[in-house]
């Protein structure tokens, strides 16, 4: 209960968690998580400075917040893919929790061209656990596969109330 409360609060606030929006399987740095202003590149003895700058030059994605449009949607998990309206994978879910309105609210590493507020996307919620299933051409009648849930990209940090 305590960790779930922490997660719902930090996701609503747009804050990163180490292992999800920082470092973790995607090896994200503070700039990926929206905190580049905390990295002091002007310091003379910055260990990893060259690698950080090289990553920044190549970076084409960032952490964004999103909300599933259906209140009864299956909750996405870390690693679930996010797709655009043409079925292309444009991001990966990093965290998700239920917000104060009862909707699934999450954070994802999303391509820059989809990272603006009110952009429609879709999430294959629960697909991380379904990946061990059959290939699409091996499906038979009665088999179940994950369906994408529609979602909307939100502003990176919520406005104060």
XYZ file of N, CA and C in Angstrom:
483
model
N 0.825 -1.189 0.000
C 0.000 0.000 0.000
C 0.871 1.256 0.000
N 1.960 1.264 0.768
C 2.833 2.428 0.838
C 3.528 2.715 -0.475
N 4.041 1.652 -1.143
C 4.707 1.852 -2.424
C 3.721 2.286 -3.497
N 2.512 1.756 -3.462
C 1.491 2.162 -4.434
C 1.131 3.628 -4.249
N 1.033 4.073 -3.000
C 0.742 5.481 -2.728
C 1.881 6.361 -3.230
N 3.118 5.937 -2.960
C 4.273 6.695 -3.449
C 4.251 6.790 -4.964
N 4.002 5.659 -5.633
C 3.994 5.652 -7.090
C 2.896 6.530 -7.664
N 1.689 6.447 -7.132
C 0.610 7.264 -7.693
C 0.907 8.750 -7.513
N 1.467 9.128 -6.373
C 1.794 10.541 -6.145
C 2.919 11.019 -7.053
N 3.991 10.222 -7.176
C 5.118 10.677 -7.991
C 4.776 10.686 -9.475
N 3.939 9.741 -9.933
C 3.546 9.723 -11.339
C 2.645 10.914 -11.646
N 1.697 11.212 -10.754
C 0.850 12.395 -10.959
C 1.687 13.663 -10.997
N 2.754 13.721 -10.203
C 3.617 14.904 -10.169
C 4.644 14.905 -11.298
N 4.788 13.782 -12.017
C 5.753 13.696 -13.103
C 7.178 13.469 -12.642
N 7.354 12.871 -11.470
C 8.691 12.658 -10.917
C 9.231 11.278 -11.280
N 10.540 11.178 -11.526
C 11.135 9.899 -11.913
C 11.431 9.004 -10.716
N 11.561 7.717 -10.979
C 11.990 6.742 -9.983
C 13.193 6.004 -10.560
N 14.244 5.880 -9.758
C 15.435 5.179 -10.214
C 15.066 3.735 -10.563
N 15.486 3.290 -11.734
C 15.160 1.949 -12.204
C 13.967 1.940 -13.138
N 13.250 3.042 -13.203
C 12.113 3.172 -14.112
C 12.384 4.316 -15.093
N 12.292 5.574 -14.605
C 12.531 6.735 -15.465
C 13.985 7.209 -15.423
N 14.775 6.663 -14.547
C 16.219 6.928 -14.476
C 16.946 5.592 -14.474
N 17.990 5.479 -15.299
C 18.764 4.244 -15.433
C 17.838 3.109 -15.870
N 17.794 2.014 -15.153
C 16.889 0.908 -15.469
C 17.185 0.231 -16.787
N 16.227 -0.551 -17.299
C 16.450 -1.320 -18.526
C 16.688 -0.449 -19.762
N 16.192 0.798 -19.755
C 16.387 1.688 -20.904
C 17.632 2.561 -20.756
N 18.331 2.452 -19.617
C 19.547 3.218 -19.341
C 19.316 4.722 -19.539
N 18.288 5.249 -18.898
C 17.906 6.650 -19.053
C 18.721 7.548 -18.131
N 19.078 8.730 -18.626
C 19.826 9.689 -17.811
C 18.896 10.820 -17.361
N 19.364 11.751 -16.534
C 18.482 12.816 -16.041
C 17.831 13.647 -17.147
N 18.519 13.880 -18.255
C 17.924 14.654 -19.350
C 16.762 13.896 -19.989
N 16.877 12.578 -20.112
C 15.772 11.774 -20.645
C 14.537 11.930 -19.770
N 14.754 12.084 -18.468
C 13.655 12.192 -17.508
C 13.159 13.625 -17.338
N 13.729 14.574 -18.099
C 13.274 15.956 -18.026
C 13.988 16.801 -16.993
N 15.141 16.353 -16.543
C 15.872 17.069 -15.504
C 17.278 17.456 -15.951
N 17.427 17.865 -17.197
C 18.754 18.228 -17.714
C 19.330 19.449 -17.009
N 18.481 20.322 -16.475
C 18.988 21.517 -15.801
C 19.718 21.190 -14.497
N 19.611 19.966 -14.003
C 20.327 19.566 -12.796
C 21.714 18.997 -13.100
N 22.005 18.762 -14.364
C 23.309 18.233 -14.754
C 24.212 19.424 -15.061
N 25.271 19.565 -14.309
C 26.169 20.722 -14.424
C 27.317 20.416 -15.387
N 27.093 20.669 -16.670
C 28.108 20.380 -17.678
C 29.288 21.342 -17.624
N 29.141 22.474 -16.971
C 30.236 23.446 -16.898
C 31.312 23.049 -15.893
N 31.043 22.071 -15.050
C 32.033 21.651 -14.050
C 33.220 20.994 -14.764
N 34.454 21.312 -14.336
C 35.632 20.821 -15.058
C 35.869 19.315 -14.931
N 35.514 18.707 -13.804
C 35.796 17.283 -13.615
C 34.501 16.488 -13.572
N 33.770 16.546 -14.624
C 32.487 15.855 -14.756
C 32.766 14.463 -15.320
N 32.700 13.432 -14.493
C 32.955 12.070 -14.958
C 31.789 11.639 -15.840
N 32.094 11.209 -17.046
C 31.064 10.796 -17.987
C 30.516 11.929 -18.828
N 31.162 13.079 -18.786
C 30.679 14.265 -19.503
C 30.589 14.016 -21.011
N 31.619 13.439 -21.599
C 31.626 13.192 -23.048
C 30.508 12.234 -23.446
N 30.317 11.183 -22.667
C 29.250 10.219 -22.969
C 27.878 10.864 -22.821
N 27.717 11.699 -21.801
C 26.441 12.389 -21.577
C 26.121 13.313 -22.753
N 27.106 14.091 -23.195
C 26.902 15.015 -24.315
C 26.610 14.243 -25.595
N 27.331 13.151 -25.832
C 27.083 12.334 -27.028
C 25.665 11.774 -27.017
N 25.206 11.333 -25.855
C 23.834 10.814 -25.738
C 22.819 11.919 -26.014
N 23.079 13.120 -25.512
C 22.167 14.246 -25.716
C 22.050 14.620 -27.188
N 23.140 14.529 -27.924
C 23.123 14.853 -29.353
C 22.254 13.856 -30.110
N 22.307 12.591 -29.726
C 21.572 11.528 -30.416
C 20.150 11.321 -29.904
N 19.833 11.831 -28.728
C 18.540 11.552 -28.081
C 17.384 12.073 -28.925
N 16.381 11.209 -29.131
C 15.193 11.593 -29.901
C 13.906 11.216 -29.167
N 14.005 11.001 -27.860
C 12.839 10.624 -27.060
C 13.005 11.197 -25.659
N 11.898 11.225 -24.907
C 11.930 11.751 -23.546
C 10.804 11.129 -22.734
N 10.887 11.286 -21.428
C 9.837 10.795 -20.536
C 8.642 11.745 -20.602
N 7.462 11.181 -20.779
C 6.212 11.954 -20.781
C 5.220 11.268 -19.849
N 4.192 12.009 -19.467
C 3.077 11.411 -18.731
C 1.968 11.110 -19.735
N 1.199 10.060 -19.462
C 0.049 9.722 -20.301
C -1.081 9.234 -19.413
N -2.291 9.279 -19.950
C -3.457 8.777 -19.222
C -4.271 7.912 -20.170
N -4.654 6.721 -19.708
C -5.517 5.867 -20.517
C -6.910 6.482 -20.559
N -7.546 6.417 -21.726
C -8.848 7.058 -21.911
C -9.991 6.285 -21.261
N -9.841 4.974 -21.111
C -10.878 4.118 -20.534
C -10.572 3.888 -19.054
N -11.507 4.231 -18.197
C -11.284 4.103 -16.755
C -11.143 2.640 -16.319
N -11.733 1.714 -17.066
C -11.667 0.293 -16.698
C -10.565 -0.449 -17.447
N -9.636 0.281 -18.030
C -8.574 -0.336 -18.825
C -7.638 -1.160 -17.950
N -7.067 -2.160 -18.571
C -6.066 -2.986 -17.907
C -4.830 -2.128 -17.617
N -4.214 -2.265 -16.451
C -3.070 -1.398 -16.135
C -1.813 -1.767 -16.927
N -1.178 -0.785 -17.545
C 0.096 -1.049 -18.221
C 1.205 -1.272 -17.199
N 2.254 -1.958 -17.641
C 3.398 -2.240 -16.781
C 4.676 -1.792 -17.474
N 5.735 -1.690 -16.703
C 7.024 -1.300 -17.253
C 7.390 -2.237 -18.401
N 7.748 -1.652 -19.541
C 8.141 -2.430 -20.709
C 7.049 -2.606 -21.743
N 5.799 -2.260 -21.419
C 4.717 -2.386 -22.400
C 4.911 -1.354 -23.513
N 4.698 -1.751 -24.777
C 4.913 -0.820 -25.890
C 3.772 0.185 -26.056
N 4.125 1.348 -26.563
C 3.165 2.389 -26.928
C 3.260 2.552 -28.436
N 2.107 2.606 -29.105
C 2.086 2.689 -30.563
C 1.366 3.954 -31.017
N 1.641 4.352 -32.267
C 0.929 5.481 -32.853
C -0.292 4.964 -33.610
N -0.972 5.835 -34.334
C -2.199 5.442 -35.035
C -1.945 4.545 -36.237
N -0.685 4.326 -36.605
C -0.362 3.432 -37.718
C 0.242 2.112 -37.239
N 0.279 1.914 -35.920
C 0.776 0.664 -35.366
C 2.268 0.609 -35.139
N 2.975 1.725 -35.307
C 4.421 1.758 -35.071
C 4.699 1.968 -33.588
N 5.657 1.231 -33.062
C 6.052 1.418 -31.663
C 6.812 2.739 -31.567
N 6.284 3.645 -30.722
C 6.882 4.972 -30.566
C 7.329 5.225 -29.130
N 7.145 4.243 -28.252
C 7.548 4.435 -26.870
C 7.399 3.183 -26.037
N 7.862 3.288 -24.797
C 7.832 2.182 -23.843
C 7.338 2.723 -22.505
N 6.407 2.021 -21.883
C 5.915 2.409 -20.560
C 7.031 2.204 -19.536
N 7.221 3.198 -18.661
C 8.208 3.063 -17.588
C 7.539 2.885 -16.228
N 6.379 3.494 -16.013
C 5.636 3.388 -14.747
C 4.164 3.639 -15.009
N 3.311 3.100 -14.136
C 1.879 3.373 -14.244
C 1.215 3.120 -12.901
N 0.180 3.899 -12.619
C -0.575 3.765 -11.382
C -1.942 4.403 -11.587
N -2.835 4.177 -10.649
C -4.164 4.791 -10.719
C -4.073 6.201 -10.142
N -4.639 7.184 -10.872
C -4.598 8.559 -10.369
C -5.786 8.847 -9.458
N -5.884 10.057 -8.982
C -6.936 10.423 -8.024
C -8.329 10.416 -8.645
N -8.415 10.400 -9.981
C -9.708 10.329 -10.665
C -10.097 8.904 -11.049
N -9.237 7.930 -10.756
C -9.534 6.537 -11.050
C -9.060 6.061 -12.413
N -8.293 6.877 -13.137
C -7.752 6.489 -14.441
C -6.317 5.992 -14.278
N -5.883 5.165 -15.214
C -4.495 4.720 -15.230
C -3.646 5.873 -15.760
N -2.740 6.350 -14.948
C -1.845 7.444 -15.308
C -0.437 6.889 -15.281
N 0.329 7.163 -16.320
C 1.658 6.586 -16.369
C 2.695 7.522 -16.935
N 3.920 7.019 -16.952
C 5.027 7.706 -17.593
C 5.623 6.743 -18.603
N 6.131 7.314 -19.691
C 6.690 6.489 -20.755
C 7.829 7.227 -21.435
N 8.754 6.461 -21.983
C 9.825 7.015 -22.806
C 9.291 7.032 -24.222
N 9.016 8.229 -24.746
C 8.282 8.397 -25.999
C 9.084 9.241 -26.980
N 9.011 8.895 -28.265
C 9.672 9.670 -29.318
C 9.228 11.125 -29.234
N 10.147 12.042 -29.522
C 9.883 13.476 -29.381
C 8.670 13.957 -30.169
N 8.455 13.426 -31.367
C 7.336 13.920 -32.185
C 5.965 13.546 -31.619
N 5.924 12.651 -30.636
C 4.660 12.263 -29.992
C 4.571 12.784 -28.557
N 5.562 13.543 -28.121
C 5.669 13.940 -26.717
C 4.906 15.215 -26.359
N 4.143 15.781 -27.278
C 3.386 16.990 -26.956
C 2.041 16.621 -26.337
N 1.563 17.485 -25.458
C 0.297 17.237 -24.755
C -0.852 17.062 -25.739
N -1.791 16.200 -25.385
C -3.008 15.879 -26.143
C -2.764 15.030 -27.384
N -1.577 14.467 -27.537
C -1.305 13.562 -28.652
C -1.931 12.205 -28.350
N -2.750 11.669 -29.276
C -3.331 10.344 -29.039
C -2.324 9.236 -29.353
N -2.258 8.255 -28.477
C -1.420 7.071 -28.669
C -2.217 5.866 -28.175
N -1.637 4.693 -28.258
C -2.276 3.486 -27.724
C -1.221 2.668 -26.985
N -1.654 1.978 -25.943
C -0.755 1.193 -25.098
C -1.201 -0.263 -25.128
N -0.261 -1.167 -25.365
C -0.550 -2.594 -25.259
C -0.378 -2.989 -23.798
N -1.382 -2.682 -22.987
C -1.319 -2.937 -21.549
C -1.293 -4.435 -21.270
N -0.346 -4.852 -20.459
C -0.227 -6.259 -20.102
C 0.484 -7.103 -21.131
N 1.040 -6.486 -22.158
C 1.679 -7.279 -23.209
C 3.010 -7.860 -22.765
N 3.638 -7.274 -21.750
C 4.916 -7.812 -21.273
C 4.743 -9.247 -20.790
N 3.612 -9.539 -20.138
C 3.378 -10.906 -19.670
C 2.861 -11.806 -20.786
N 2.314 -11.218 -21.839
C 1.765 -12.015 -22.937
C 2.803 -12.327 -24.009
N 4.003 -11.798 -23.899
C 5.018 -11.992 -24.934
C 5.454 -13.437 -25.073
N 5.223 -14.244 -24.053
C 5.630 -15.635 -24.139
C 4.590 -16.473 -24.884
N 3.549 -15.837 -25.367
C 2.472 -16.544 -26.054
C 2.854 -16.948 -27.464
N 1.841 -17.278 -28.248
C 2.031 -17.740 -29.619
C 2.311 -16.576 -30.563
N 2.928 -16.892 -31.685
C 3.089 -15.914 -32.757
C 1.715 -15.664 -33.380
N 1.532 -14.501 -33.986
C 0.224 -14.150 -34.549
C -0.270 -15.172 -35.574
N 0.624 -15.718 -36.383
C 0.183 -16.688 -37.393
C -0.101 -18.066 -36.805
N 0.185 -18.266 -35.507
C -0.117 -19.535 -34.842
C -1.392 -19.480 -34.009
N -2.086 -18.339 -34.004
C -3.299 -18.195 -33.200
C -4.433 -19.039 -33.762
N -5.251 -19.561 -32.862
C -6.430 -20.328 -33.255
C -7.652 -19.721 -32.583
N -8.831 -20.184 -32.963
C -10.065 -19.675 -32.371
C -10.041 -19.856 -30.860
N -10.423 -18.819 -30.140
C -10.461 -18.872 -28.688
C -9.205 -18.366 -28.000
N -8.095 -18.192 -28.751
C -6.877 -17.644 -28.152
C -7.096 -16.179 -27.792
N -6.361 -15.724 -26.793
C -6.472 -14.321 -26.360
C -5.155 -13.600 -26.621
N -5.274 -12.363 -27.088
C -4.103 -11.511 -27.279
C -4.410 -10.138 -26.686
N -3.389 -9.388 -26.293
C -3.657 -8.054 -25.744
C -4.161 -7.104 -26.825
N -5.099 -6.264 -26.444
C -5.631 -5.235 -27.338
C -5.068 -3.890 -26.896
N -4.777 -3.010 -27.841
C -4.263 -1.702 -27.429
C -5.351 -0.852 -26.780
N -4.978 -0.143 -25.733
C -5.878 0.787 -25.049
C -5.519 2.197 -25.487
N -6.523 2.987 -25.856
C -6.244 4.361 -26.270
C -5.800 5.186 -25.068
N -4.880 6.096 -25.329
C -4.324 6.946 -24.277
C -4.047 8.324 -24.852
N -3.853 9.275 -23.970
C -3.546 10.643 -24.361
C -2.302 11.099 -23.616
N -1.371 11.699 -24.351
C -0.168 12.251 -23.738
C -0.558 13.511 -22.974
N -0.038 13.640 -21.761
C -0.296 14.809 -20.913
C 0.950 15.690 -20.866
N 0.806 16.889 -20.332
C 1.978 17.741 -20.147
C 2.938 17.037 -19.185
N 4.218 17.275 -19.351
C 5.234 16.565 -18.570
C 5.029 16.739 -17.073
N 4.775 17.957 -16.649
C 4.509 18.231 -15.241
C 3.130 18.862 -15.141
N 2.297 18.415 -14.208
C 0.935 18.959 -14.110
C 0.941 20.417 -13.672
N -0.105 21.115 -14.077
C -0.264 22.500 -13.642
C -0.703 22.520 -12.182
N -0.293 23.542 -11.463
C -0.706 23.677 -10.060
C -2.182 23.989 -9.987
N -2.844 23.439 -8.979
C -4.284 23.666 -8.818
C -4.551 24.848 -7.942
